[in-house]
Short mmCIF file of C-alpha atoms and ligand atoms in Angstrom, two decimals:
data_model
loop_
_atom_site.label_atom_id
_atom_site.label_comp_id
_atom_site.label_asym_id
_atom_site.label_seq_id
_atom_site.Cartn_x
_atom_site.Cartn_y
_atom_site.Cartn_z
CA MET K 1 86.54 110.80 95.83
CA ASP K 2 88.77 110.81 92.72
CA ILE K 3 92.46 111.61 92.96
CA LYS K 4 94.29 113.25 90.08
CA VAL K 5 98.09 113.24 89.98
CA ASN K 6 99.20 115.91 87.52
CA GLY K 7 102.81 116.00 86.33
CA ILE K 8 104.44 115.27 89.69
CA SER K 9 108.22 115.56 89.84
CA LYS K 10 110.41 115.16 92.90
CA ILE K 11 114.05 116.10 92.91
CA TYR K 12 116.24 115.43 95.93
CA GLY K 13 119.58 117.16 96.48
CA THR K 14 121.64 119.34 94.14
CA GLY K 15 124.76 119.05 92.03
CA ASP K 16 126.40 115.62 92.21
CA ASN K 17 123.81 114.53 94.76
CA ARG K 18 120.84 115.42 92.55
CA VAL K 19 118.36 112.57 92.25
CA VAL K 20 115.21 112.73 90.11
CA ALA K 21 112.99 110.42 92.16
CA LEU K 22 109.81 111.20 90.16
CA ASP K 23 109.73 112.50 86.64
CA HIS K 24 106.41 114.03 85.52
CA ALA K 25 104.23 111.26 86.89
CA ASP K 26 100.53 111.34 85.94
CA MET K 27 97.86 109.07 87.28
CA THR K 28 94.17 109.04 88.14
CA VAL K 29 92.69 107.04 91.01
CA ASN K 30 88.92 106.80 90.92
CA GLY K 31 86.85 106.35 94.07
CA GLY K 32 86.59 102.62 94.86
CA ASP K 33 89.56 101.65 92.67
CA PHE K 34 91.95 98.91 93.71
CA LEU K 35 95.25 99.51 92.00
CA SER K 36 98.82 98.37 92.36
CA ILE K 37 102.05 100.08 91.44
CA MET K 38 104.99 97.81 90.84
CA GLY K 39 108.59 98.79 90.32
CA PRO K 40 112.13 97.85 91.33
CA SER K 41 113.86 99.21 94.44
CA GLY K 42 114.73 102.89 94.03
CA SER K 43 112.22 103.49 91.20
CA GLY K 44 110.31 106.11 93.18
CA LYS K 45 107.43 104.05 94.63
CA SER K 46 107.60 105.33 98.19
CA THR K 47 108.23 108.89 97.02
CA LEU K 48 105.09 108.68 94.83
CA LEU K 49 102.96 107.30 97.65
CA HIS K 50 104.20 109.91 100.13
CA ILE K 51 103.40 112.70 97.70
CA ILE K 52 99.96 111.35 96.69
CA SER K 53 99.03 111.04 100.35
CA GLY K 54 100.34 114.46 101.28
CA LEU K 55 103.09 113.15 103.60
CA ASP K 56 105.65 114.86 101.38
CA ALA K 57 105.50 117.76 98.89
CA PRO K 58 106.42 117.51 95.19
CA THR K 59 109.06 119.70 93.56
CA SER K 60 106.47 120.46 90.87
CA GLY K 61 103.04 119.27 89.81
CA GLN K 62 99.88 118.81 91.88
CA VAL K 63 97.69 116.21 93.50
CA LEU K 64 93.96 116.91 93.54
CA TYR K 65 91.43 115.18 95.79
CA GLY K 66 88.25 116.22 94.03
CA ALA K 67 88.88 119.95 93.64
CA ARG K 68 91.23 120.18 96.61
CA ASP K 69 95.00 120.42 96.15
CA ILE K 70 96.37 118.29 98.98
CA HIS K 71 99.58 120.31 99.12
CA LYS K 72 97.85 123.67 99.52
CA GLY K 73 96.53 124.92 102.85
CA SER K 74 98.02 125.03 106.33
CA ASP K 75 99.90 122.10 107.86
CA GLN K 76 97.05 121.81 110.33
CA GLU K 77 94.40 121.58 107.61
CA MET K 78 96.49 119.05 105.69
CA SER K 79 97.07 116.79 108.62
CA ALA K 80 93.40 116.91 109.63
CA PHE K 81 92.43 115.99 106.05
CA ARG K 82 94.93 113.13 106.03
CA ARG K 83 93.81 111.80 109.39
CA ARG K 84 90.18 111.63 108.34
CA LYS K 85 90.39 110.66 104.67
CA ILE K 86 93.55 108.59 104.30
CA GLY K 87 94.83 105.40 105.94
CA PHE K 88 98.47 104.47 105.55
CA ILE K 89 100.05 101.04 105.91
CA PHE K 90 103.84 100.83 106.08
CA GLN K 91 106.21 97.96 105.34
CA GLN K 92 107.68 98.22 108.87
CA PHE K 93 104.27 98.26 110.67
CA ASN K 94 105.36 101.32 112.73
CA LEU K 95 103.49 100.22 115.88
CA LEU K 96 104.34 101.90 119.16
CA PRO K 97 106.08 99.20 121.22
CA VAL K 98 104.77 100.29 124.64
CA LEU K 99 101.11 100.33 123.58
CA THR K 100 98.83 97.29 123.31
CA ALA K 101 97.32 96.28 119.99
CA ARG K 102 94.04 97.99 120.93
CA GLU K 103 95.82 101.17 122.02
CA ASN K 104 97.81 101.24 118.77
CA ILE K 105 94.64 100.80 116.73
CA ILE K 106 92.73 103.66 118.39
CA MET K 107 95.73 106.02 118.60
CA PRO K 108 94.80 108.04 115.48
CA LEU K 109 91.37 108.78 116.97
CA LEU K 110 92.83 109.85 120.29
CA LEU K 111 95.16 112.23 118.43
CA ASP K 112 92.06 113.67 116.78
CA ARG K 113 90.26 113.90 120.17
CA GLN K 114 87.66 111.35 119.18
CA GLN K 115 86.39 108.20 120.84
CA PRO K 116 86.39 104.87 119.03
CA ASP K 117 83.17 103.47 117.58
CA GLU K 118 83.29 100.20 119.52
CA LYS K 119 80.97 98.39 117.15
CA TYR K 120 83.12 99.27 114.16
CA LEU K 121 86.30 98.43 116.10
CA GLY K 122 84.82 95.03 116.90
CA GLU K 123 83.94 94.45 113.25
CA LEU K 124 87.45 95.41 112.12
CA THR K 125 89.26 93.28 114.64
CA GLN K 126 87.03 90.32 113.81
CA LEU K 127 87.67 90.67 110.07
CA LEU K 128 91.39 90.84 110.82
CA GLY K 129 91.37 87.89 113.24
CA LEU K 130 92.66 90.04 116.13
CA ASP K 131 89.91 89.58 118.73
CA ALA K 132 92.02 87.51 121.08
CA ARG K 133 95.12 89.65 120.62
CA LEU K 134 93.97 93.15 121.53
CA ASN K 135 95.64 93.31 124.95
CA HIS K 136 99.01 92.15 123.72
CA LEU K 137 102.04 94.33 123.06
CA PRO K 138 103.48 94.32 119.54
CA HIS K 139 106.50 92.18 120.50
CA GLU K 140 104.06 89.48 121.68
CA LEU K 141 102.55 89.28 118.20
CA SER K 142 103.76 87.64 114.99
CA GLY K 143 104.74 89.83 112.03
CA GLY K 144 101.47 89.06 110.26
CA GLN K 145 99.48 89.95 113.39
CA GLN K 146 101.43 93.19 113.80
CA GLN K 147 100.67 94.16 110.22
CA ARG K 148 96.99 93.34 110.78
CA VAL K 149 97.02 95.66 113.81
CA ALA K 150 98.55 98.30 111.55
CA ILE K 151 95.74 97.71 109.03
CA ALA K 152 93.11 98.18 111.74
CA ARG K 153 94.88 101.38 112.80
CA ALA K 154 94.83 102.61 109.19
CA LEU K 155 91.08 101.95 109.01
CA ILE K 156 89.91 103.11 112.45
CA ALA K 157 89.08 106.67 111.38
CA LYS K 158 86.97 105.28 108.49
CA PRO K 159 89.07 106.81 105.73
CA ASP K 160 87.94 106.55 102.06
CA ILE K 161 91.41 105.77 100.80
CA ILE K 162 94.05 103.27 101.92
CA PHE K 163 97.67 103.52 100.78
CA ALA K 164 99.94 100.55 101.46
CA ASP K 165 103.70 100.77 100.86
CA GLU K 166 105.04 97.22 100.42
CA PRO K 167 102.69 95.90 103.11
CA THR K 168 104.01 92.36 102.80
CA GLY K 169 107.68 93.31 102.40
CA ASN K 170 108.59 92.26 105.95
CA LEU K 171 106.48 89.10 106.02
CA ASP K 172 107.00 85.53 104.88
CA SER K 173 104.92 84.56 101.84
CA LYS K 174 102.24 82.75 103.87
CA SER K 175 101.47 85.55 106.32
CA GLY K 176 101.95 88.12 103.53
CA GLY K 177 99.30 86.28 101.54
CA GLU K 178 96.92 86.27 104.53
CA VAL K 179 97.43 89.97 105.11
CA MET K 180 96.72 90.81 101.45
CA LYS K 181 93.65 88.57 101.40
CA MET K 182 92.21 90.34 104.45
CA LEU K 183 93.04 93.74 103.04
CA CYS K 184 91.25 92.86 99.77
CA GLU K 185 88.20 91.52 101.68
CA ILE K 186 87.95 94.64 103.82
CA ARG K 187 88.33 96.88 100.79
CA GLU K 188 85.50 95.13 99.05
CA LYS K 189 83.24 94.92 102.06
CA MET K 190 83.76 98.54 103.15
CA ASN K 191 84.04 99.97 99.64
CA LYS K 192 87.43 101.66 100.09
CA THR K 193 89.90 102.88 97.50
CA LEU K 194 93.12 100.85 97.84
CA VAL K 195 96.53 101.69 96.35
CA VAL K 196 99.20 99.05 96.99
CA ILE K 197 102.85 99.48 96.16
CA THR K 198 104.95 96.38 95.79
CA HIS K 199 107.85 94.80 93.99
CA ASP K 200 106.12 91.40 94.22
CA PRO K 201 104.26 90.50 91.00
CA ARG K 202 101.92 88.14 92.86
CA ILE K 203 100.69 91.00 95.04
CA ALA K 204 100.48 93.39 92.07
CA GLU K 205 98.34 90.92 90.14
CA MET K 206 95.61 90.96 92.82
CA ALA K 207 94.65 94.47 91.69
CA PRO K 208 92.41 94.98 88.66
CA ARG K 209 94.32 98.16 87.70
CA ARG K 210 98.10 97.88 87.55
CA PHE K 211 100.80 100.45 86.98
CA THR K 212 104.55 100.06 86.66
CA ILE K 213 107.07 102.68 87.71
CA VAL K 214 110.60 102.77 86.31
CA ASP K 215 113.13 105.52 87.06
CA GLY K 216 110.41 107.79 88.42
CA LYS K 217 108.17 107.45 85.36
CA ILE K 218 104.77 105.77 85.54
CA LEU K 219 104.24 103.50 82.53
P1 ADP Z 301 111.37 102.90 96.12
O1 ADP Z 301 110.34 103.08 97.19
O2 ADP Z 301 110.82 102.54 94.77
O3 ADP Z 301 112.44 101.94 96.53
P2 ADP Z 301 112.09 105.67 96.72
O4 ADP Z 301 110.90 106.45 96.37
O5 ADP Z 301 112.31 105.38 98.18
O6 ADP Z 301 112.13 104.30 95.87
O7 ADP Z 301 113.40 106.40 96.17
C1 ADP Z 301 113.53 106.85 94.82
C2 ADP Z 301 114.89 107.52 94.65
O8 ADP Z 301 114.95 108.69 95.42
C3 ADP Z 301 116.04 106.65 95.09
O9 ADP Z 301 117.13 106.89 94.24
C4 ADP Z 301 116.35 107.16 96.48
O10 ADP Z 301 117.69 106.96 96.81
C5 ADP Z 301 116.03 108.63 96.35
N1 ADP Z 301 115.55 109.19 97.63
C6 ADP Z 301 114.44 108.85 98.32
N2 ADP Z 301 114.27 109.59 99.43
C7 ADP Z 301 115.31 110.48 99.44
C8 ADP Z 301 115.73 111.54 100.31
N3 ADP Z 301 115.00 111.87 101.39
N4 ADP Z 301 116.85 112.22 99.98
C9 ADP Z 301 117.57 111.94 98.88
N5 ADP Z 301 117.23 110.94 98.02
C10 ADP Z 301 116.14 110.22 98.29
MG1 MG Z 302 110.04 102.17 99.00
#
């Protein structure tokens, strides 16, 4: 599925507090693309990703998934669409501390009243090197392992598109490199669209299509 970002702007606050986080951003993501968006802190990267993925609404402009405007429709429709089509990976992992790795991974399915496909779950956890770690709580895992659990969680509903917001930002360079390598392998093997946001040029260079964002403008 292709994604078209048409003239997205996002303005926070008013008066002296007014911030133009995105300024008429345009972009196309084709099905199967792997692209990176690089920019300094505060340039609007997270805002862009949240709006493309429907987590947040733009002030103006639209985001089309095929013919569907992701910001139109009921909240219920939008969240069902997101749950099934989009996987999201955050810098801070966002695992639930009282759930095991396995429980964290399958949580999105349980919220959607579905049962996990055990064969697929096994394949994912093997690709991510998590087989021996599934019954551990997040605090018993390294940062890299926690992010790999978060990747499995992002993929468990078999979404077409993965968005990652500085996925290696909380990791040392070795485990960050491992995480990115696995993410790239999974993308290729499972034929996913992957959009990675980063301020690390080494991560950005892994993607064949690269964008830069400065002051809310995509260059
Ligand atoms: P990045 O992810 O590139 O660091 P962000 O998208 O988080 O940048 O933020 C872009 C700009 O918008 C920054 O100036 C930030 O302070 C501002 N901003 C982000 N979220 C909010 C918010 N909820 N309210 C007000 N300003 C915000
Ligand atoms: Mg950010």
